[in-house]
CSV table of C-alpha atoms in Angstrom, one decimal:
chain,number,residue,atom,x,y,z
V,384,MET,CA,99.4,43.1,106.9
V,385,ARG,CA,98.4,44.2,110.2
V,386,LEU,CA,99.9,41.7,112.2
V,387,PHE,CA,103.1,42.7,110.6
V,388,LEU,CA,102.4,46.0,111.7
V,389,PHE,CA,101.2,45.2,115.3
V,390,LEU,CA,104.6,43.4,116.1
V,391,PHE,CA,106.4,46.0,114.8
V,392,PHE,CA,104.6,48.6,116.8
V,393,LEU,CA,105.0,46.3,119.6
V,394,ILE,CA,108.6,45.8,119.6
V,395,ILE,CA,108.5,49.7,119.4
V,396,ILE,CA,106.3,49.9,122.6
V,397,ALA,CA,108.4,47.1,124.2
V,398,VAL,CA,112.2,48.7,123.6
V,399,LEU,CA,111.4,52.0,124.7
V,400,SER,CA,109.4,50.7,128.4
V,401,THR,CA,112.7,49.4,129.3
V,402,PHE,CA,113.6,52.6,129.9
V,403,TYR,CA,111.4,53.0,132.4
V,404,VAL,CA,111.6,49.5,134.0
V,405,PRO,CA,113.7,50.1,137.1
V,406,ALA,CA,117.0,48.1,137.5
V,407,SER,CA,117.4,44.8,138.9
V,408,LEU,CA,120.3,43.4,141.0
V,409,LEU,CA,121.7,40.2,140.3
V,410,ARG,CA,123.5,38.0,142.0
V,411,ILE,CA,126.3,36.4,140.4
V,412,GLU,CA,128.4,33.5,141.6
V,413,ALA,CA,131.3,31.9,140.0
V,414,SER,CA,134.6,29.7,140.5
V,415,ILE,CA,138.0,31.3,139.4
V,416,TYR,CA,141.8,30.6,139.4
V,417,ASN,CA,143.7,32.7,141.3
V,418,ASN,CA,147.3,32.5,142.8
V,419,THR,CA,147.6,29.1,141.0
V,420,ALA,CA,149.4,27.6,138.3
V,421,SER,CA,146.5,26.2,136.6
V,422,PRO,CA,146.1,27.0,132.4
V,423,TYR,CA,143.0,29.0,133.0
V,424,CYS,CA,144.6,31.2,136.0
V,425,ILE,CA,145.8,34.7,134.2
V,426,ASP,CA,147.5,36.6,137.1
V,427,TRP,CA,151.1,36.4,137.4
V,428,MET,CA,150.5,32.9,139.0
V,429,GLY,CA,148.5,31.1,136.2
V,430,THR,CA,150.1,29.5,133.0
V,431,SER,CA,147.5,31.0,130.5
V,432,ILE,CA,150.4,32.9,128.5
V,433,PHE,CA,152.0,29.5,128.2
V,434,VAL,CA,148.9,27.9,126.9
V,435,ASN,CA,148.4,30.2,124.3
V,436,ILE,CA,152.2,30.0,123.1
V,437,LEU,CA,151.6,26.1,123.0
V,438,LYS,CA,148.5,26.9,120.5
V,439,ASN,CA,150.2,29.5,118.4
V,440,ASN,CA,152.8,26.7,117.8
V,441,ASN,CA,150.3,24.1,116.5
V,442,ILE,CA,150.4,22.2,119.5
V,443,THR,CA,147.0,20.7,121.0
V,444,VAL,CA,146.8,21.4,124.6
V,445,ASP,CA,144.2,19.1,126.4
V,446,ILE,CA,143.1,20.3,130.0
V,447,VAL,CA,142.0,17.4,131.8
V,448,ASP,CA,139.3,19.2,134.5
V,449,ASN,CA,138.1,15.7,135.5
V,450,PRO,CA,140.1,12.8,136.9
V,451,SER,CA,137.8,10.6,134.7
V,452,ASP,CA,139.4,11.8,131.4
V,453,LEU,CA,142.5,11.7,132.6
V,454,GLU,CA,143.3,7.9,130.7
V,455,ASP,CA,141.1,8.7,127.6
V,456,SER,CA,143.6,11.9,127.5
V,457,LEU,CA,147.3,9.8,127.7
V,458,LYS,CA,145.8,6.9,125.4
V,459,ILE,CA,145.9,9.5,122.5
V,460,GLY,CA,149.5,10.6,123.5
V,461,GLY,CA,151.4,14.1,124.5
V,462,LEU,CA,153.5,15.7,126.9
V,463,VAL,CA,152.1,15.7,130.1
V,464,ILE,CA,153.4,18.9,132.2
V,465,VAL,CA,153.0,19.2,136.0
V,466,ILE,CA,153.6,22.9,136.9
V,467,ALA,CA,153.3,23.5,140.6
V,468,PRO,CA,150.3,21.8,141.7
V,469,ASP,CA,148.1,22.3,144.6
V,470,ARG,CA,147.1,18.9,145.9
V,471,LEU,CA,149.2,15.9,145.9
V,472,ILE,CA,149.0,13.9,142.5
V,473,SER,CA,147.4,10.9,143.8
V,474,ASP,CA,148.9,7.3,143.1
V,475,ASN,CA,146.3,6.2,141.0
V,476,ASP,CA,147.1,9.1,138.6
V,477,SER,CA,151.1,8.7,139.1
V,478,ILE,CA,150.8,4.6,138.0
V,479,LEU,CA,148.9,5.7,135.3
V,480,ILE,CA,150.5,8.6,134.1
V,481,LYS,CA,153.5,5.5,134.5
V,482,LYS,CA,151.7,3.0,132.7
V,483,TYR,CA,151.7,5.0,129.7
V,484,PHE,CA,155.1,6.3,130.0
V,485,ASP,CA,156.3,3.0,130.1
V,486,ASN,CA,154.9,2.0,126.7
V,487,GLY,CA,156.1,5.1,125.3
V,488,THR,CA,152.8,6.8,124.9
V,489,ILE,CA,153.8,10.0,126.8
V,490,SER,CA,156.6,11.9,127.8
V,491,ILE,CA,156.3,14.1,130.8
V,492,ALA,CA,157.3,17.2,132.7
V,493,VAL,CA,157.3,18.3,135.8
V,494,PHE,CA,157.9,22.1,137.1
V,495,ASP,CA,157.8,22.3,141.1
V,496,GLU,CA,159.5,23.7,144.0
V,497,ASN,CA,157.2,21.8,146.5
V,498,ILE,CA,156.8,18.2,147.3
V,499,THR,CA,152.9,17.8,145.5
V,500,SER,CA,154.4,15.9,142.3
V,501,ASN,CA,156.6,13.5,144.6
V,502,ASN,CA,154.1,10.3,144.2
V,503,LEU,CA,154.4,10.6,140.5
V,504,LEU,CA,158.1,11.6,140.6
V,505,LYS,CA,159.0,8.8,142.8
V,506,LEU,CA,157.9,6.2,140.7
V,507,LEU,CA,160.7,7.7,138.4
V,508,GLY,CA,163.3,7.2,140.8
V,509,VAL,CA,163.9,10.9,142.2
V,510,LYS,CA,161.7,12.9,144.6
V,511,ILE,CA,161.9,17.2,145.0
V,512,ASP,CA,163.3,18.2,148.8
V,513,GLY,CA,160.7,20.8,149.2
V,514,ARG,CA,162.9,22.7,151.2
V,515,LEU,CA,164.0,26.2,149.6
V,516,LEU,CA,167.5,26.9,148.3
V,517,LEU,CA,168.5,30.4,149.1
V,518,ASP,CA,171.8,32.3,148.2
V,519,PRO,CA,173.6,33.4,151.1
V,520,TYR,CA,175.8,35.7,149.2
V,521,THR,CA,172.8,37.7,148.7
V,522,PRO,CA,172.6,40.5,151.4
V,523,ASP,CA,168.8,41.3,151.5
V,524,SER,CA,165.6,38.7,151.2
V,525,PRO,CA,164.7,37.5,148.9
V,526,TYR,CA,167.8,35.2,148.9
V,527,TYR,CA,166.9,34.0,145.0
V,528,PRO,CA,169.9,31.4,144.2
V,529,ILE,CA,172.0,31.2,141.1
V,530,SER,CA,172.2,28.4,138.5
V,531,GLU,CA,174.1,27.1,135.9
V,532,ILE,CA,172.4,25.8,132.8
V,533,ASN,CA,173.2,24.2,130.0
V,534,LEU,CA,170.3,23.3,128.2
V,535,THR,CA,170.1,23.1,124.2
V,536,GLY,CA,173.0,25.1,123.5
V,537,PHE,CA,171.9,27.6,125.9
V,538,ARG,CA,174.9,28.0,128.6
V,539,ALA,CA,174.6,30.6,131.4
V,540,PHE,CA,173.9,31.6,134.9
V,541,VAL,CA,170.8,32.3,135.6
V,542,ARG,CA,169.2,33.3,139.0
V,543,LEU,CA,166.2,31.1,139.9
V,544,ASN,CA,163.1,32.1,141.7
V,545,TRP,CA,161.9,30.2,145.3
V,546,ALA,CA,163.3,26.7,144.0
V,547,SER,CA,163.7,23.4,145.9
V,548,TYR,CA,166.5,20.6,144.6
V,549,ILE,CA,166.0,16.9,143.3
V,550,GLN,CA,167.4,14.1,145.0
V,551,ARG,CA,168.0,11.1,143.8
V,552,MET,CA,166.1,7.5,144.9
V,553,THR,CA,168.1,4.8,145.8
V,554,ALA,CA,166.3,2.8,142.7
V,555,PRO,CA,168.0,1.4,140.0
V,556,ASN,CA,168.8,4.0,137.3
V,557,LEU,CA,166.5,2.8,133.9
V,558,TYR,CA,167.4,6.0,132.5
V,559,ASP,CA,170.1,8.1,130.6
V,560,VAL,CA,170.1,11.0,132.7
V,561,ILE,CA,171.2,14.1,132.0
V,562,VAL,CA,172.2,17.2,134.6
V,563,PHE,CA,171.3,20.7,133.0
V,564,SER,CA,170.4,22.7,135.8
V,565,LYS,CA,173.0,23.2,138.9
V,566,THR,CA,172.6,25.5,141.7
V,567,MET,CA,174.7,26.7,145.0
V,568,GLY,CA,173.4,28.0,147.7
V,569,VAL,CA,172.1,26.8,151.2
V,570,VAL,CA,168.8,24.8,152.4
V,571,ASP,CA,166.7,26.5,154.0
V,572,ARG,CA,165.9,24.1,156.7
V,573,ASN,CA,162.7,25.4,158.6
V,574,ASN,CA,161.3,26.6,155.0
V,575,ASN,CA,160.7,30.4,156.2
V,576,GLY,CA,162.5,32.1,153.2
V,577,VAL,CA,165.5,33.6,155.4
V,578,LEU,CA,168.8,32.7,156.0
V,579,ASP,CA,169.0,31.9,160.3
V,580,PRO,CA,172.5,32.4,161.8
V,581,ASP,CA,172.2,28.5,162.3
V,582,GLU,CA,171.8,27.7,158.8
V,583,ILE,CA,175.2,29.9,157.7
V,584,SER,CA,176.9,29.0,160.2
V,585,ASP,CA,176.9,25.2,159.2
V,586,SER,CA,180.2,24.3,157.2
V,587,ASN,CA,178.8,22.4,155.2
V,588,ALA,CA,175.7,24.5,154.4
V,589,ILE,CA,176.8,25.7,150.8
V,590,LYS,CA,176.8,23.5,148.4
V,591,THR,CA,176.1,22.7,144.8
V,592,TYR,CA,172.4,21.0,144.2
V,593,THR,CA,170.7,19.3,141.0
V,594,THR,CA,168.1,21.4,140.2
V,595,GLY,CA,167.0,20.1,136.6
V,596,VAL,CA,167.7,16.9,135.2
V,597,ILE,CA,166.2,14.8,131.7
V,598,MET,CA,166.0,11.7,131.9
V,599,GLU,CA,165.3,9.9,128.6
V,600,THR,CA,164.3,6.5,127.1
V,601,ARG,CA,164.4,4.8,123.5
V,602,ASN,CA,160.8,6.4,123.6
V,603,SER,CA,160.2,8.4,126.1
V,604,THR,CA,161.2,12.0,127.7
V,605,ILE,CA,161.3,13.1,131.8
V,606,MET,CA,162.1,16.7,132.0
V,607,ILE,CA,162.2,18.0,135.9
V,608,PHE,CA,162.9,21.0,137.2
V,609,SER,CA,162.3,22.3,140.5
V,610,ASP,CA,161.4,25.7,139.9
V,611,SER,CA,157.7,26.4,138.5
V,612,TYR,CA,158.9,30.1,137.9
V,613,PRO,CA,160.3,29.6,134.1
V,614,LEU,CA,156.6,28.6,133.1
V,615,ILE,CA,154.3,31.3,134.7
V,616,ASN,CA,152.5,34.6,133.4
V,617,SER,CA,154.8,36.2,135.6
V,618,ALA,CA,158.2,35.3,133.9
V,619,PHE,CA,156.8,35.3,130.3
V,620,ILE,CA,155.5,39.0,131.3
V,621,HIS,CA,158.8,40.1,132.7
V,622,ASN,CA,160.8,38.1,129.9
V,623,TYR,CA,162.7,35.7,132.1
V,624,THR,CA,166.2,34.5,130.7
V,625,LEU,CA,165.4,30.6,130.6
V,626,THR,CA,161.5,30.6,129.6
V,627,ASN,CA,162.0,30.5,125.9
V,628,THR,CA,164.7,27.7,125.8
V,629,ILE,CA,162.4,25.6,128.1
V,630,MET,CA,159.7,26.3,126.1
V,631,TYR,CA,160.9,25.5,123.2
V,632,TYR,CA,162.5,22.2,124.4
V,633,LEU,CA,158.8,21.5,125.4
V,634,ILE,CA,157.5,22.2,122.5
V,635,GLU,CA,159.4,20.1,120.3
V,636,ILE,CA,159.1,16.9,122.9
V,637,ALA,CA,155.5,17.8,122.3
V,638,ARG,CA,155.9,17.4,118.7
V,639,GLU,CA,157.3,14.1,119.1
V,640,LYS,CA,154.1,12.5,120.8
V,641,ASN,CA,151.3,13.8,118.7
V,642,GLY,CA,151.8,17.5,119.0
V,643,ARG,CA,149.8,17.2,122.0
V,644,VAL,CA,150.1,18.8,125.7
V,645,ILE,CA,148.3,16.9,128.6
V,646,PHE,CA,147.9,19.2,131.4
V,647,PRO,CA,146.2,17.5,134.6
V,648,ASN,CA,143.9,20.4,135.7
V,649,TYR,CA,141.8,19.3,138.5
V,650,TYR,CA,144.9,19.7,141.0
V,651,TYR,CA,144.8,23.6,141.0
V,652,ARG,CA,142.4,25.0,143.7
V,653,THR,CA,139.6,27.0,142.2
V,654,THR,CA,138.2,29.9,144.7
V,655,SER,CA,134.6,30.8,145.0
V,656,ILE,CA,133.4,34.7,144.7
V,657,GLU,CA,129.8,35.9,144.5
V,658,ALA,CA,129.1,39.9,143.8
V,659,THR,CA,125.9,41.7,143.5
V,660,VAL,CA,125.5,44.0,140.5
V,661,PRO,CA,123.1,46.5,139.2
V,662,PHE,CA,121.2,45.1,135.9
V,663,HIS,CA,118.9,47.1,133.2
V,664,PHE,CA,117.0,46.0,130.5
V,665,SER,CA,118.6,48.8,128.4
V,666,THR,CA,122.1,47.9,128.6
V,667,LEU,CA,121.4,45.3,126.4
V,668,LEU,CA,120.6,48.0,123.6
V,669,LEU,CA,124.3,49.2,124.2
V,670,LEU,CA,125.7,45.4,123.9
V,671,PHE,CA,123.5,45.2,120.7
V,672,ALA,CA,124.7,48.8,119.5
V,673,ASN,CA,128.6,47.4,119.8
V,674,LEU,CA,127.5,43.9,118.1
V,675,LEU,CA,125.8,46.1,114.9
V,676,HIS,CA,129.3,48.4,115.1
V,677,TYR,CA,131.5,44.9,114.7
V,678,LEU,CA,129.4,43.9,112.2
V,679,ASP,CA,129.6,47.4,110.5
V,680,ASN,CA,133.4,47.0,110.4
V,681,PHE,CA,133.5,43.3,109.4
V,682,LEU,CA,131.1,44.1,106.4
V,683,ASN,CA,133.0,47.0,105.3
V,684,ASN,CA,136.3,45.7,105.0
V,685,ILE,CA,134.8,42.8,103.2
V,686,ILE,CA,132.5,45.2,101.0
V,687,TYR,CA,134.9,47.7,99.9
V,688,SER,CA,137.5,45.2,99.1
V,689,SER,CA,136.1,44.7,95.5
V,690,ASN,CA,133.6,47.2,93.1
V,691,TYR,CA,132.0,43.8,92.4
V,692,ILE,CA,131.1,43.0,95.9
V,693,TYR,CA,130.1,46.4,96.8
V,694,ILE,CA,127.6,46.8,93.6
V,695,GLY,CA,126.3,43.2,94.5
V,696,PHE,CA,125.7,44.5,97.9
V,697,LEU,CA,124.0,47.4,97.2
V,698,THR,CA,121.7,45.1,94.8
V,699,LEU,CA,121.0,43.0,97.7
V,700,MET,CA,120.2,45.9,100.0
V,701,VAL,CA,117.5,47.3,97.3
V,702,LEU,CA,116.1,44.0,97.1
V,703,ALA,CA,115.8,43.0,101.0
V,704,ILE,CA,114.4,46.4,101.1
V,705,THR,CA,111.3,46.0,99.0
V,706,PHE,CA,110.9,42.4,99.7
V,707,LEU,CA,110.5,43.7,103.3
V,708,LEU,CA,107.7,46.5,102.6
V,709,ARG,CA,106.2,44.4,100.1
V,710,ASN,CA,105.3,42.0,103.4
V,711,ILE,CA,105.1,44.7,105.9
V,712,LEU,CA,102.1,46.9,103.4
V,713,GLY,CA,101.1,43.7,102.1
V,714,ILE,CA,101.5,44.7,98.4
V,715,THR,CA,101.3,42.0,96.4
V,716,SER,CA,101.7,44.1,92.8
V,717,VAL,CA,100.2,46.8,91.6
V,718,ALA,CA,96.6,46.8,89.4
V,719,GLU,CA,98.2,46.0,85.8
V,720,TYR,CA,97.1,43.3,83.4
V,721,LYS,CA,98.3,41.9,80.3
V,722,SER,CA,95.6,41.9,77.8
V,723,THR,CA,95.2,42.0,73.9
V,724,SER,CA,94.2,45.4,72.7
V,725,LEU,CA,90.6,46.4,72.9
V,726,ILE,CA,88.4,46.2,70.2
V,727,GLU,CA,87.7,49.8,68.7
V,728,GLN,CA,84.1,49.5,69.1
V,729,GLY,CA,85.3,49.2,72.8
V,730,ILE,CA,82.6,49.0,75.3
V,731,LEU,CA,81.7,50.2,78.7
V,732,VAL,CA,79.5,48.7,81.4
V,733,GLU,CA,77.6,51.3,83.0
V,734,THR,CA,74.8,49.6,85.3
V,735,LEU,CA,73.5,46.5,82.3
V,736,ALA,CA,73.9,48.7,78.9
V,737,THR,CA,77.2,49.4,77.1
V,738,LYS,CA,78.3,52.6,75.3
V,739,ASN,CA,80.8,53.8,73.3
V,740,LEU,CA,84.4,54.3,75.2
V,741,ARG,CA,86.0,57.0,72.8
V,742,ASN,CA,84.2,59.8,74.3
V,743,LYS,CA,86.2,61.0,77.6
V,744,ASN,CA,83.1,62.6,79.1
V,745,VAL,CA,82.0,58.9,79.4
V,746,LEU,CA,84.2,57.7,81.8
V,747,GLU,CA,85.1,61.1,83.7
V,748,LYS,CA,84.5,60.5,87.8
V,749,ARG,CA,82.9,57.2,87.2
V,750,GLU,CA,85.4,54.9,86.4
V,751,LYS,CA,84.9,53.0,90.0
V,752,THR,CA,80.8,52.7,89.3
V,753,ILE,CA,81.8,50.8,86.0
V,754,ILE,CA,84.3,48.5,87.6
V,755,LEU,CA,81.5,48.0,90.4
V,756,ASN,CA,78.9,46.9,87.7
V,757,THR,CA,81.4,44.9,85.5
V,758,TRP,CA,82.5,42.6,88.6
V,759,ARG,CA,78.6,42.4,89.1
V,760,ILE,CA,77.7,41.2,85.3
V,761,LEU,CA,80.5,38.4,86.0
V,762,LYS,CA,79.9,37.6,88.9
V,763,ASN,CA,75.8,36.8,87.7
V,764,ALA,CA,76.8,35.6,84.5
V,765,TYR,CA,78.6,32.5,86.5
V,766,THR,CA,75.7,32.2,88.8
V,767,LEU,CA,73.1,31.9,86.0
V,768,LEU,CA,74.6,29.8,83.4
V,769,ARG,CA,77.0,27.5,85.7
V,770,ASN,CA,75.4,28.2,89.6
V,771,ILE,CA,78.7,29.0,91.0
V,772,ASP,CA,79.2,31.7,93.0
V,773,ILE,CA,83.0,33.5,92.4
V,774,GLU,CA,83.2,35.5,95.1
V,775,GLU,CA,82.6,32.5,97.5
V,776,CYS,CA,85.3,30.5,95.2
V,777,ILE,CA,88.2,33.8,96.2
V,778,SER,CA,87.4,33.9,99.9
V,779,ARG,CA,87.6,30.2,100.5
V,780,LYS,CA,90.2,29.8,97.9
V,781,ASN,CA,88.4,27.0,97.2
V,782,TYR,CA,88.4,26.4,92.9
V,783,LYS,CA,87.6,22.8,93.0
V,784,LEU,CA,84.4,22.7,90.9
V,785,LEU,CA,85.9,25.7,88.0
V,786,ILE,CA,88.6,23.1,87.8
V,787,GLU,CA,86.4,20.0,87.1
V,788,LEU,CA,84.3,21.8,84.9
V,789,ARG,CA,87.7,22.7,83.1
V,790,ILE,CA,86.3,26.4,83.1
V,791,LEU,CA,89.3,28.0,84.9
V,792,ASP,CA,93.3,26.7,85.3
V,793,GLU,CA,95.6,28.2,88.1
V,794,HIS,CA,96.8,31.0,86.2
V,795,ASP,CA,93.5,32.4,85.5
V,796,PHE,CA,92.6,32.2,89.6
V,797,LYS,CA,95.2,34.6,90.3
V,798,GLN,CA,93.8,36.9,87.7
V,799,LEU,CA,90.4,36.6,89.1
V,800,GLU,CA,91.8,37.5,92.2
V,801,LYS,CA,92.9,40.3,91.2
V,802,LEU,CA,89.4,41.6,89.7
V,803,TYR,CA,87.7,40.8,93.0
V,804,LYS,CA,90.7,42.8,95.2
V,805,ILE,CA,90.2,45.6,92.7
V,806,TYR,CA,86.3,45.4,92.8
V,807,LEU,CA,86.9,45.7,96.6
V,808,LYS,CA,88.9,49.0,96.6
V,809,ALA,CA,86.2,50.4,94.4
V,810,ALA,CA,83.7,50.4,96.2
V,811,GLY,CA,85.8,50.9,99.2
V,812,LYS,CA,86.3,47.9,101.3
V,813,LYS,CA,90.1,47.4,100.9
V,814,ARG,CA,93.0,50.3,100.5
V,815,LEU,CA,95.0,48.0,98.5
V,816,PRO,CA,95.9,47.6,95.1
V,817,ILE,CA,97.4,50.9,95.0
V,818,ILE,CA,95.9,52.5,91.5
V,819,PHE,CA,97.4,55.4,89.8
V,820,ASN,CA,95.4,55.4,86.7
V,821,TRP,CA,91.9,54.4,87.2
V,822,ARG,CA,91.1,55.2,83.2
V,823,LYS,CA,93.6,52.5,82.2
V,824,THR,CA,92.4,50.1,84.8
V,825,VAL,CA,89.0,50.3,83.6
V,826,PHE,CA,89.7,49.3,80.3
V,827,LYS,CA,92.0,46.1,81.5
V,828,TYR,CA,89.7,45.6,83.9
V,829,ILE,CA,86.9,45.2,80.8
V,830,ALA,CA,89.6,43.1,78.8
V,831,VAL,CA,90.3,40.7,81.7
V,832,THR,CA,86.2,40.8,82.9
V,833,GLU,CA,85.8,39.3,78.9
V,834,TYR,CA,88.3,36.9,78.8
V,835,PHE,CA,86.1,35.1,82.0
V,836,LEU,CA,82.9,35.6,80.3
V,837,ASN,CA,84.1,34.1,77.1
V,838,LYS,CA,84.9,31.3,79.1
V,839,ILE,CA,81.3,30.3,80.0
V,840,GLY,CA,79.9,31.5,76.3
V,841,CYS,CA,79.1,35.1,77.2
V,842,SER,CA,80.8,38.4,75.8
V,843,LEU,CA,80.6,41.9,77.1
V,844,ILE,CA,81.6,43.3,73.9
V,845,ARG,CA,78.8,41.8,71.6
V,846,LYS,CA,81.4,39.4,70.0
V,847,LYS,CA,80.2,37.4,67.7
V,848,GLY,CA,78.9,33.4,68.5
V,849,TYR,CA,78.9,34.7,72.3
V,850,LYS,CA,76.1,35.6,74.0
V,851,ASP,CA,75.6,39.0,75.2
V,852,ALA,CA,76.2,39.2,79.1
V,853,ALA,CA,74.8,42.4,79.7
V,854,TYR,CA,71.4,41.3,78.0
V,855,LEU,CA,71.2,37.9,79.9
V,856,VAL,CA,71.8,39.4,83.5
V,857,LYS,CA,69.4,42.3,82.5
V,858,LYS,CA,66.9,39.8,81.2
V,859,GLN,CA,67.0,37.7,84.4
V,860,PHE,CA,66.5,40.3,86.7
């Protein structure tokens, strides 16, 4: 009990002391994705919204953060999506992706207006020019070009973002090719985002360019679009016309490949940031309070959903509080004993003599003295007749000798310990157990003591056939 109270007050002191501890400055360093098309990036350029929509449509999203893990992911199958990578796709990864495409394990989707995907695309027979397409009929910058889209029943003229165009390579055509996006515009030769006079004056400047193709084999599909904008967060936020059409088309392709999408995330740059923030231990209490608030709302939703659950919860709470109080205060039980009714001749042990108990004056304010003397008779009787110190047995919880002599069993040990605790309470050596009625306790104490004396052939009430314990002890002393 003392240990529990000590720990309880120690926790209270520790909590209060945190308010007097000065705040500390913590230096936080982290690497984040910003202004990049990474699935982890949540700003306008990121693809985190697209990833969440894929997951909501029961598509497994595998974001590969390490080049060594790419092949393991490709072996399982899926749709490899490359969206405007910041670094060139390596030759090794390109060959690896092409290998699993050829054997029908994966499909491929590339959305890129730059040349960073060309190592892979060249193996597939195409490449992205990388220079921007601009609309000569738009008077002011930005000169976003207009594209004619024809994809899965969606037919419209859509203004693209900063887009380039797709070039057909001289390699033999091994795929069925469908052009789903054609864009009319002017190539920004110096790639400065502005239509210069010499670019517009060229009589062959305005042309129709291929900006979207689908290449199919018997087992797999390649989708290439030379504008990454439809799949970035900004397009979803602004409800870009083409976004939903492309997104659901990609979902269908992914479902054909084990319902998986693979993002090679290590091709996107990270930005290192560091900050110094103040920290005080008391803020942990605020976090704890918020957690309790969420827990409270969660429990309320469950508890009040049914009257049976509510009643059961209240019952458990009462039992839990009772158990905690019992352990903290060290209360095992109130000193109550089950025993047979006392013989009407009831006796009282006072020093080493017996008197009639029917007279209330005998007990008045002398209950504790009677209990002390009763315990001493029990202890001395066991010492004289069995050479056993029961106080030592109780304090050490060593009942081996009593068991070997077949005097007591395990149930008796608990009763004997209760007798000793009440004796210590009467002697003022302990505060527990709690006793509400000393008069009733005396009667029960004598009855239980009589039981233990009978075990060694003695009696306090001069039961026929047993030795008089009070007389025996008195005679010896």
